[in-house]
mmCIF file of C-alpha atoms in Angstrom:
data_model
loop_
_atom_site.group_PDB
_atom_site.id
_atom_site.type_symbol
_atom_site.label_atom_id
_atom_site.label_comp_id
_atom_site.label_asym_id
_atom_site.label_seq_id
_atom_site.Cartn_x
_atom_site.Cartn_y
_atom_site.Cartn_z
ATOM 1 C CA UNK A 1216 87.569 65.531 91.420
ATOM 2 C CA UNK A 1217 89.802 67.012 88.500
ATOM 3 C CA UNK A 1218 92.009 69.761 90.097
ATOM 4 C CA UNK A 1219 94.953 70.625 88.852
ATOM 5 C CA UNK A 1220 98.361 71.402 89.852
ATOM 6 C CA UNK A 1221 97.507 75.041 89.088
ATOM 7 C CA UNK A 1222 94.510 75.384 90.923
ATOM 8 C CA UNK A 1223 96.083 74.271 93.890
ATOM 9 C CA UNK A 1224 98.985 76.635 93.586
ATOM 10 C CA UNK A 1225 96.306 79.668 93.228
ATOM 11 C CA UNK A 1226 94.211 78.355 96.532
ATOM 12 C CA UNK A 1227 97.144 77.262 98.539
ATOM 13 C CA UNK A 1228 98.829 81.069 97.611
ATOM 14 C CA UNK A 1229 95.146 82.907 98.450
ATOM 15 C CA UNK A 1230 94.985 80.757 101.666
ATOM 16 C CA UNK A 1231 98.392 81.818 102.641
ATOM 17 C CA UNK A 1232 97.597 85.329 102.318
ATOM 18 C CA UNK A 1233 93.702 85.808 102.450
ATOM 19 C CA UNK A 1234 93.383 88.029 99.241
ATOM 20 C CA UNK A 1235 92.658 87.272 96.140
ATOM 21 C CA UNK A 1236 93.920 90.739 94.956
ATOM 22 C CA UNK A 1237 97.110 90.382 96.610
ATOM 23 C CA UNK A 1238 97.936 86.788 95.585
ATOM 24 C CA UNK A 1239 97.116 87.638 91.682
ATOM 25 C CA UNK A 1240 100.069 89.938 92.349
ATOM 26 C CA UNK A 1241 102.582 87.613 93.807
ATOM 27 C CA UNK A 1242 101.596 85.005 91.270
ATOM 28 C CA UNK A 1243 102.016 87.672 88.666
ATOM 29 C CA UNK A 1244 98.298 86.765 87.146
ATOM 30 C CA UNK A 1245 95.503 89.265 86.102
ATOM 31 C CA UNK A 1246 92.755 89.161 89.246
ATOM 32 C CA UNK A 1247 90.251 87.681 86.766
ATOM 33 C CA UNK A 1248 92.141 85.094 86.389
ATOM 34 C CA UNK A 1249 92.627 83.850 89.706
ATOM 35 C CA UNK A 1250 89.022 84.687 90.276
ATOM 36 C CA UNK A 1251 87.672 82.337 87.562
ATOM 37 C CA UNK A 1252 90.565 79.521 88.465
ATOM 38 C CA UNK A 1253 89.191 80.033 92.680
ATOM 39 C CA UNK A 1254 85.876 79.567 91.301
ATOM 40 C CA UNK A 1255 86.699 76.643 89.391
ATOM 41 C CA UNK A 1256 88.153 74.687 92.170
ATOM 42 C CA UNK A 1257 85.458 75.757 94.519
ATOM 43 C CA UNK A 1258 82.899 73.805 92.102
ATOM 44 C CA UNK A 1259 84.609 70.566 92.819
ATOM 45 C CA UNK A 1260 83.746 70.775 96.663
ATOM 46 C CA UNK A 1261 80.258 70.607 98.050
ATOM 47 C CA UNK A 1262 81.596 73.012 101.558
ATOM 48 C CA UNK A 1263 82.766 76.461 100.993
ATOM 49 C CA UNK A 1264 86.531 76.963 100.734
ATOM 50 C CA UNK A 1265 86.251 80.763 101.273
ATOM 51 C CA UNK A 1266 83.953 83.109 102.638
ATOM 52 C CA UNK A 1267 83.332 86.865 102.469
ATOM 53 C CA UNK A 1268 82.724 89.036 105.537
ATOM 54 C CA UNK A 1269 82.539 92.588 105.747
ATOM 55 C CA UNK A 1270 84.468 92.663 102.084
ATOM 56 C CA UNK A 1271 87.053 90.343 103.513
ATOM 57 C CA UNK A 1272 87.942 86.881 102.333
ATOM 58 C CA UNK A 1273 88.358 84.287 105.402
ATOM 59 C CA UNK A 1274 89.234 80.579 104.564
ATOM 60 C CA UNK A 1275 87.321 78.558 106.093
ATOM 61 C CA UNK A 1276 88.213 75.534 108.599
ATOM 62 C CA UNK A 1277 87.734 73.154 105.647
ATOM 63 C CA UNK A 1278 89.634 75.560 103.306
ATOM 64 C CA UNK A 1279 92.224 75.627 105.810
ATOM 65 C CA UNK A 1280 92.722 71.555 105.514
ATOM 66 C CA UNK A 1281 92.431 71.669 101.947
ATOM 67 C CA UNK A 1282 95.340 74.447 101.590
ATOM 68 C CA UNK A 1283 97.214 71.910 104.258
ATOM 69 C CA UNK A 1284 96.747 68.700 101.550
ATOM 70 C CA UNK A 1285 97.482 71.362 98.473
ATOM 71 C CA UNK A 1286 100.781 72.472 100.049
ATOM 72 C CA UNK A 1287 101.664 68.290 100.658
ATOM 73 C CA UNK A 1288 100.936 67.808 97.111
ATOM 74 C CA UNK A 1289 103.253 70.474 95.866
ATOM 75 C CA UNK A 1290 105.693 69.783 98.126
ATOM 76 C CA UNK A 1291 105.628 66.145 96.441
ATOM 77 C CA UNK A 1292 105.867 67.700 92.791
ATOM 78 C CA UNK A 1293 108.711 69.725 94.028
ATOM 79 C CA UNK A 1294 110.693 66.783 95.436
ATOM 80 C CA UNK A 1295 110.059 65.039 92.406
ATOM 81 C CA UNK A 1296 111.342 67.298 90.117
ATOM 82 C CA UNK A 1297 114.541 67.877 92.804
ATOM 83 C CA UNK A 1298 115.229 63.991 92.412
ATOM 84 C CA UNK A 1299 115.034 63.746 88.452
ATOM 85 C CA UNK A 1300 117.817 67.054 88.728
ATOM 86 C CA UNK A 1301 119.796 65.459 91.037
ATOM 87 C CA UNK A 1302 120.024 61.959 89.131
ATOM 88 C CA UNK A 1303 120.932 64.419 86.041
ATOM 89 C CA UNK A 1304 124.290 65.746 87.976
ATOM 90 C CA UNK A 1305 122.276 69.145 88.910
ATOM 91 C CA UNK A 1306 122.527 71.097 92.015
ATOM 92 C CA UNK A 1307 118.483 71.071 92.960
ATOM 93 C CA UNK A 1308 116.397 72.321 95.811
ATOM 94 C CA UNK A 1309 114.576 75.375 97.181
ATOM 95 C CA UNK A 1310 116.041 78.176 98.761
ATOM 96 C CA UNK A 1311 113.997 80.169 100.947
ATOM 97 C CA UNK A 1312 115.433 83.414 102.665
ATOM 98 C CA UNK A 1313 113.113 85.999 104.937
ATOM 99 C CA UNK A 1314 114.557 89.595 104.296
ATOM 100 C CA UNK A 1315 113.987 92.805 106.059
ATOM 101 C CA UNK A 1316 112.287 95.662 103.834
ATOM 102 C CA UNK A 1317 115.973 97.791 102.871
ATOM 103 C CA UNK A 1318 117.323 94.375 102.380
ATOM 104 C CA UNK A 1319 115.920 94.305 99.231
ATOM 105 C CA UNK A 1320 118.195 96.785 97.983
ATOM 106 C CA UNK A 1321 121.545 94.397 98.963
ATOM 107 C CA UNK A 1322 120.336 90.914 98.537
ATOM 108 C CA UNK A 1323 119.646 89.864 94.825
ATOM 109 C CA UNK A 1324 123.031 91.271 94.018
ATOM 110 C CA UNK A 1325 124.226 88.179 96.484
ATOM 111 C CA UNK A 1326 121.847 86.061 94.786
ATOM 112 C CA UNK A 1327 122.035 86.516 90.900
ATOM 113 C CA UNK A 1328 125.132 84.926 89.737
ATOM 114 C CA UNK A 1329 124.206 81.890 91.875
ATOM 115 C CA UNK A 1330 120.843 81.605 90.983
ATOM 116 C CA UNK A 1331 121.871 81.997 86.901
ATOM 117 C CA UNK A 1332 124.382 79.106 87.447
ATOM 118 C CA UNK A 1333 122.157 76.842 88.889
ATOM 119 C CA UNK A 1334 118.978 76.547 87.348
ATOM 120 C CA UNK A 1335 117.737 73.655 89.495
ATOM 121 C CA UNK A 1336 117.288 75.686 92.469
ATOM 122 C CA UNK A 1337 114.184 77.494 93.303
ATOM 123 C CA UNK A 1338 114.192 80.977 94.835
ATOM 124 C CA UNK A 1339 111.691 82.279 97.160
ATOM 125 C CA UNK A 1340 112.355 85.540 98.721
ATOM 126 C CA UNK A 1341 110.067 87.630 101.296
ATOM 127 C CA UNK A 1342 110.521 90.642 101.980
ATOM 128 C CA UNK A 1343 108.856 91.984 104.815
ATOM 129 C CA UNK A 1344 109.745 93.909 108.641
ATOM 130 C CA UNK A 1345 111.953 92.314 111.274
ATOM 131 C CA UNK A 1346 109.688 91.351 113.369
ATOM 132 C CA UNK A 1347 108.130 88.646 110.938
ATOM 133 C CA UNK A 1348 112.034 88.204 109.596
ATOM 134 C CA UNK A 1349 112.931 86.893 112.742
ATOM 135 C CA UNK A 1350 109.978 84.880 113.264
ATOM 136 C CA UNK A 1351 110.105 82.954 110.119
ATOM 137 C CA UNK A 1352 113.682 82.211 110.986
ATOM 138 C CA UNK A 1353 112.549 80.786 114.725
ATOM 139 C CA UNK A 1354 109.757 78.857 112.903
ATOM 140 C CA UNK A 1355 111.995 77.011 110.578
ATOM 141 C CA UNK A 1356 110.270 78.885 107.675
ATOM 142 C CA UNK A 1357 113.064 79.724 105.963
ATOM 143 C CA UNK A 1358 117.289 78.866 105.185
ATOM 144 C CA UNK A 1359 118.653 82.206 105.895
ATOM 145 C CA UNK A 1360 117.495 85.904 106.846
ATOM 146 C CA UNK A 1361 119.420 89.291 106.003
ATOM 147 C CA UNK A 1362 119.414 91.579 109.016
ATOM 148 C CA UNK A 1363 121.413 94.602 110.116
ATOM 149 C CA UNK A 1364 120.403 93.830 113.962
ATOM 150 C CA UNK A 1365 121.447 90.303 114.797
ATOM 151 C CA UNK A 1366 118.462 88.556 116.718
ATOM 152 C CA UNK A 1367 119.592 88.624 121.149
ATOM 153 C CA UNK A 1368 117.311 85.471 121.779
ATOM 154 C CA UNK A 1369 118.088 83.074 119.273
ATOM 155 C CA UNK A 1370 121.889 81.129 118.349
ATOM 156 C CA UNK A 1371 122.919 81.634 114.887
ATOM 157 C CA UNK A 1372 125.055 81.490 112.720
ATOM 158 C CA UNK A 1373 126.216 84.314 110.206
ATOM 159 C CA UNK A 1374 128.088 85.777 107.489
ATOM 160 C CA UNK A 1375 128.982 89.383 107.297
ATOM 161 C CA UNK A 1376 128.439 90.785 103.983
ATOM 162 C CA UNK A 1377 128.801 94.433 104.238
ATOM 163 C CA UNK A 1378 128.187 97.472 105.949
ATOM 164 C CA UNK A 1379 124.875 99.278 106.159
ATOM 165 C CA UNK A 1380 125.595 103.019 106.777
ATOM 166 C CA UNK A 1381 122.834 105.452 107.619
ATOM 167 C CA UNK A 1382 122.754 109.418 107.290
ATOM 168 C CA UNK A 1383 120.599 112.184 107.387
ATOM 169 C CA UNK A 1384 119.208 113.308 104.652
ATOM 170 C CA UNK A 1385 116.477 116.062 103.664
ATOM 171 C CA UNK A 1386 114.838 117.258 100.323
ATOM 172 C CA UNK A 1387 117.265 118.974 97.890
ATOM 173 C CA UNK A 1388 114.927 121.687 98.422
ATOM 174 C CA UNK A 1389 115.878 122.488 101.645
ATOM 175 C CA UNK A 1390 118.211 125.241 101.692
ATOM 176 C CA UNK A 1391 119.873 126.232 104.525
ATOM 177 C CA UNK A 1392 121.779 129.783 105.430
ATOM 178 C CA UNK A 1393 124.742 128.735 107.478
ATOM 179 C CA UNK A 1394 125.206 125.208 108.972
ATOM 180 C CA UNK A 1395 122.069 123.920 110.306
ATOM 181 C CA UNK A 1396 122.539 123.684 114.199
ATOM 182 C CA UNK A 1397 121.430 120.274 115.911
ATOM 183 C CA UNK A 1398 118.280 122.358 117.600
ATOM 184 C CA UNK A 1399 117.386 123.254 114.440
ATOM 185 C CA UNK A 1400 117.383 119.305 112.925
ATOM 186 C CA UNK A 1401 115.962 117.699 115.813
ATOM 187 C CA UNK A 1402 113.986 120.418 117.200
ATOM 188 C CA UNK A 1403 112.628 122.458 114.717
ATOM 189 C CA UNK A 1404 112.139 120.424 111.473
ATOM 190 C CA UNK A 1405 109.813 117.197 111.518
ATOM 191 C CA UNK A 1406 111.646 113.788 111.593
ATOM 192 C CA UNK A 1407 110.028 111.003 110.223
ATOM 193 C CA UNK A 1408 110.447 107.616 111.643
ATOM 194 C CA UNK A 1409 110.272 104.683 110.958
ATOM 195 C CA UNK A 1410 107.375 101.751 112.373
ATOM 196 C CA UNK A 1411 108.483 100.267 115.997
ATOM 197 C CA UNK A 1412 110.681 97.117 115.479
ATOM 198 C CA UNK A 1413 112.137 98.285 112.456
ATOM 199 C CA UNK A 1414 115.971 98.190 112.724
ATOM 200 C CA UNK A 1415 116.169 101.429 111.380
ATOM 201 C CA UNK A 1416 113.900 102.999 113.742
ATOM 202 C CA UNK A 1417 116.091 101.306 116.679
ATOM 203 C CA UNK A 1418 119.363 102.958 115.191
ATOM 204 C CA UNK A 1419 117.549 106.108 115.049
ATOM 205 C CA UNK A 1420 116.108 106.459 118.358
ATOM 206 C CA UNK A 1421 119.774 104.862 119.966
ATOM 207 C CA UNK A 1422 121.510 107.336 117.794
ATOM 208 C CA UNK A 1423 118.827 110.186 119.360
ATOM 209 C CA UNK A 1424 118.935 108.822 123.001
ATOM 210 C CA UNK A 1425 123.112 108.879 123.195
ATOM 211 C CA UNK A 1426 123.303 112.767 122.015
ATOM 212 C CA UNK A 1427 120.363 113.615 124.077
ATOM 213 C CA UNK A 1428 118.532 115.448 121.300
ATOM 214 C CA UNK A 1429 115.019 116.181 122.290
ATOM 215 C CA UNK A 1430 112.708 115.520 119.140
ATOM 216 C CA UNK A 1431 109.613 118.064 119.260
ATOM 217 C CA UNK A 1432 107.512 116.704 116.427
ATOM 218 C CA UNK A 1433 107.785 113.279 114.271
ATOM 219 C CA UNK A 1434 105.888 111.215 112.080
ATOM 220 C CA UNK A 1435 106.073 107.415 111.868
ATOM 221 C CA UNK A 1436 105.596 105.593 108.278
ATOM 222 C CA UNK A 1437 105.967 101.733 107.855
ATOM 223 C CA UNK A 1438 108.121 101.170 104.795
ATOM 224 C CA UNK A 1439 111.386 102.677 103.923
ATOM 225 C CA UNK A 1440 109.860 103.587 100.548
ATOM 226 C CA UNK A 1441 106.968 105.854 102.315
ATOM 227 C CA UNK A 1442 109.694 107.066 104.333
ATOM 228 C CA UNK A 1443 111.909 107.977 101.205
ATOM 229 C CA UNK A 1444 108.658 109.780 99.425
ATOM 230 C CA UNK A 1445 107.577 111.837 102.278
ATOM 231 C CA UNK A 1446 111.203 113.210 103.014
ATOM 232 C CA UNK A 1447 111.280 114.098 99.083
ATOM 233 C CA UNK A 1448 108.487 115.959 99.041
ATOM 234 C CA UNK A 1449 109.789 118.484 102.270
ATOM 235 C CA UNK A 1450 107.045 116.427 105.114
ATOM 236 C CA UNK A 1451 110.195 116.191 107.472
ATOM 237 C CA UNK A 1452 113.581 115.055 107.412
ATOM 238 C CA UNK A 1453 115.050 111.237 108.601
ATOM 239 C CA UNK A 1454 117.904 108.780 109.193
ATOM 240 C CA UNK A 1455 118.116 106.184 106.277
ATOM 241 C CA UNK A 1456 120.229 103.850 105.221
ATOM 242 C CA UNK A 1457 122.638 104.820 102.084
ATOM 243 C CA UNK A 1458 121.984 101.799 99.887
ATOM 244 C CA UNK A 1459 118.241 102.614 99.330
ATOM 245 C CA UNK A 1460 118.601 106.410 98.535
ATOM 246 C CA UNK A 1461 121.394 106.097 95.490
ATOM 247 C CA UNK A 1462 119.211 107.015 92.782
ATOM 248 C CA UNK A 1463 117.881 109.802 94.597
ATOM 249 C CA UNK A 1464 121.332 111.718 95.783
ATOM 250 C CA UNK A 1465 122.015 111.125 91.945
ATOM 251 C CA UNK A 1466 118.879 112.333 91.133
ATOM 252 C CA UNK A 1467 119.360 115.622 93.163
ATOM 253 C CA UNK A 1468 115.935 114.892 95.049
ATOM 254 C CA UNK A 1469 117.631 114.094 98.675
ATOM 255 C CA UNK A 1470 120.547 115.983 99.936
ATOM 256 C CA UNK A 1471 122.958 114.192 102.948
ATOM 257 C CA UNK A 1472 122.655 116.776 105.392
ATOM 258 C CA UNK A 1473 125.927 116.529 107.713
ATOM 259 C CA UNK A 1474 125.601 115.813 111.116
ATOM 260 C CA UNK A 1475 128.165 114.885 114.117
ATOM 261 C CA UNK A 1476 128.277 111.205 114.733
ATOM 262 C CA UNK A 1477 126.566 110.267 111.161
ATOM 263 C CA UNK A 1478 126.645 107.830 109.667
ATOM 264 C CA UNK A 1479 125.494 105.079 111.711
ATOM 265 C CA UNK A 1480 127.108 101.909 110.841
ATOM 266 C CA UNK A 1481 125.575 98.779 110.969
ATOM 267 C CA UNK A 1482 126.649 95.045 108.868
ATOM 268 C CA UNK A 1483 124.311 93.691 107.031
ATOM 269 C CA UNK A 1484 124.245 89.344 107.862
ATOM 270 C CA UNK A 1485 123.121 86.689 106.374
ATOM 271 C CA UNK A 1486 121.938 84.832 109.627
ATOM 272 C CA UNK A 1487 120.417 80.664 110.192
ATOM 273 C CA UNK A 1488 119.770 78.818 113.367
ATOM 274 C CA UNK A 1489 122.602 77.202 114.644
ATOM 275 C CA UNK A 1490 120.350 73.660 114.625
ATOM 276 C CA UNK A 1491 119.390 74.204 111.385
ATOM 277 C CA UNK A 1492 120.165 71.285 109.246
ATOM 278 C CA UNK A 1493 120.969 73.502 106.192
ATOM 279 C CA UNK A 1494 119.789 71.597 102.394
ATOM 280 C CA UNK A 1495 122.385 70.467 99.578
ATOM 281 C CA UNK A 1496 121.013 74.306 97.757
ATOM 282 C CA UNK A 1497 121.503 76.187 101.343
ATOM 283 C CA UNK A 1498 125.088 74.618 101.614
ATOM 284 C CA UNK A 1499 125.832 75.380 98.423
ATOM 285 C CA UNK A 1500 124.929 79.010 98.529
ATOM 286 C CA UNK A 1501 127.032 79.470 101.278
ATOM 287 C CA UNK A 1502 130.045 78.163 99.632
ATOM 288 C CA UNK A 1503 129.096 80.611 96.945
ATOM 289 C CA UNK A 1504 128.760 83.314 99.425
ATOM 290 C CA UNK A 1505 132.153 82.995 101.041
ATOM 291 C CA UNK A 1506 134.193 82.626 97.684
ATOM 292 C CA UNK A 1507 131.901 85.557 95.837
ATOM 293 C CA UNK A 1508 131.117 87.992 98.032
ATOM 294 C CA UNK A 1509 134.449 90.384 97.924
ATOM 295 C CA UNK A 1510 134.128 90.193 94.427
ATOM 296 C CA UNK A 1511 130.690 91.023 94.523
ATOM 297 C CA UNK A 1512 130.895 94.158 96.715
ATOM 298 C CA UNK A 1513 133.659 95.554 94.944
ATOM 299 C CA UNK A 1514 131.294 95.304 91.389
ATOM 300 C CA UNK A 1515 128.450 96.335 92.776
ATOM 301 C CA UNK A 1516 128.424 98.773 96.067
ATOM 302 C CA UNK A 1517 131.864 100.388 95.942
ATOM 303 C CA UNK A 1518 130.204 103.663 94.991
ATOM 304 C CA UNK A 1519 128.873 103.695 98.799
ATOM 305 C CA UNK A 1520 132.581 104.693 100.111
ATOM 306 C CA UNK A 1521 131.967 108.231 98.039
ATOM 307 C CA UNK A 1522 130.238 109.111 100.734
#
């Protein structure tokens, strides 16, 4: 056996994930190249890591233990490396945090200036929907998780970092002769949703359900960015939040269309269990958090209050 450290990173990412397409991507590595490296560490076992069926890689029950002992191992070299910072006076450690898909837009502003003063800390950030936010929070998969919905069946803890407003908003192309009536929105033009369990969608349909406005024809699209493209190019109209259409109302592409009772408000939170027993880089974030955050809103999102 003469694996290395990097071979076991590439299986134990394309085990995680079950595509080597998709884990050349998060590893930021040509295809080939995880390919050939797959391949490579393959040869050193005599029973199949892998296999193929119907075009679609499956890991197989020995692949599965193997990715178990990989992850160990790196775990080990991680903890290593954490222990030679920390004897050197460093701040050290992973920080894992499970976001929801707008999130994106909000949270590396909240992370940057931390993660550029301590360079012993590791960042890993998915972003993903809230249903698999709030279960890699229950798991103990992750330190925090950014939501605009706090979680009704689990006890955490939070802090509130700012609001999340959402409005309606149509193509710049849509013109409109005299104020558009609410038949006319809800009834008439298409409103596109979006996927069930999104926190979005929930505001949407709440928003909806209280004004009794009877929807006659929607379409439902599973990431904020589809969502964003489809309205753009005149498919329908939708409720989104602010922070991830600023380019675009700058742009000229989306118009806020105005609307009684808009915007919605939510606050976006940075949420952890309550039993969570939080790591020297999680504590230290949140002492970043509630010393930077004011001054961090006002540099970066006061431009929201224009609207």
């Amino acid at each position: 056996m003469n694996y290395t450290l990097h071979q076991l990173q590439i299986f134990l990412k394309i085990a995680e994930i079950q595509s080597i397409t998709k884990a050349s991507e998060e590893l930021h590595l040509t295809q080939p190249a995880v390919s050939i490296q797959l391949k490579n560490f393959q040869d050193q076992f005599p029973i199949p890591l892998t296999e193929v069926v119907g075009r679609k890689l499956y890991i197989t029950d020995f692949g599965k233990e193997i990715a178990q002992a990989a992850e160990k191992i790196i775990n080990e070299v991680y903890a290593i490396n954490y222990k030679t910072l920390a004897y050197q006076g460093e701040l050290s450690g992973r920080l894992k945090i499970s976001v929801v898909s707008t999130g994106k837009y909000v949270m590396p502003h909240f992370l940057s200036d931390f993660m550029n003063r301590n360079n012993g800390v590791d960042l890993i950030m998915d972003v993903t929907n809230k249903s698999r936010v709030i279960e890699s929070l229950e798991m103990n998969e992750v330190d925090f998780a950014l939501v605009s919905v706090l979680p009704k069946k689990l006890k955490v803890n939070r802090v509130e970092l700012m609001p999340n407003r959402l409005f309606y908003v149509g193509s710049n192309n849509l013109k409109f002769k005299n104020a558009p009536t609410k038949k006319k929105l809800f009834e008439v033009l298409p409103l596109i949703y979006r996927e069930q369990g999104s926190a979005t969608r929930n505001a949407m349909e709440t928003f909806i359900s209280r004004n009794k406005f009877s929807v006659r024809k929607k379409m439902e699209l599973t990431s904020n960015e589809a969502v964003k493209q489809a309205v753009i190019s005149g498919l329908g109209c939708s409720i989104m939040p602010l922070i991830g259409i600023k380019n675009e109302l700058k742009n000229k592409d989306l118009q806020i269309i105005p609307v009684k009772g808009r915007p919605i408000t939510t606050t976006w939170n940075l949420i952890w269990l309550k039993s969570k027993k939080l790591s020297p880089a999680a504590m230290a974030y949140l002492e970043f958090l509630n010393s930077e955050k004011k001054g961090i809103i006002k540099e970066k999102f006061t431009w929201i209050d224009n609207f």
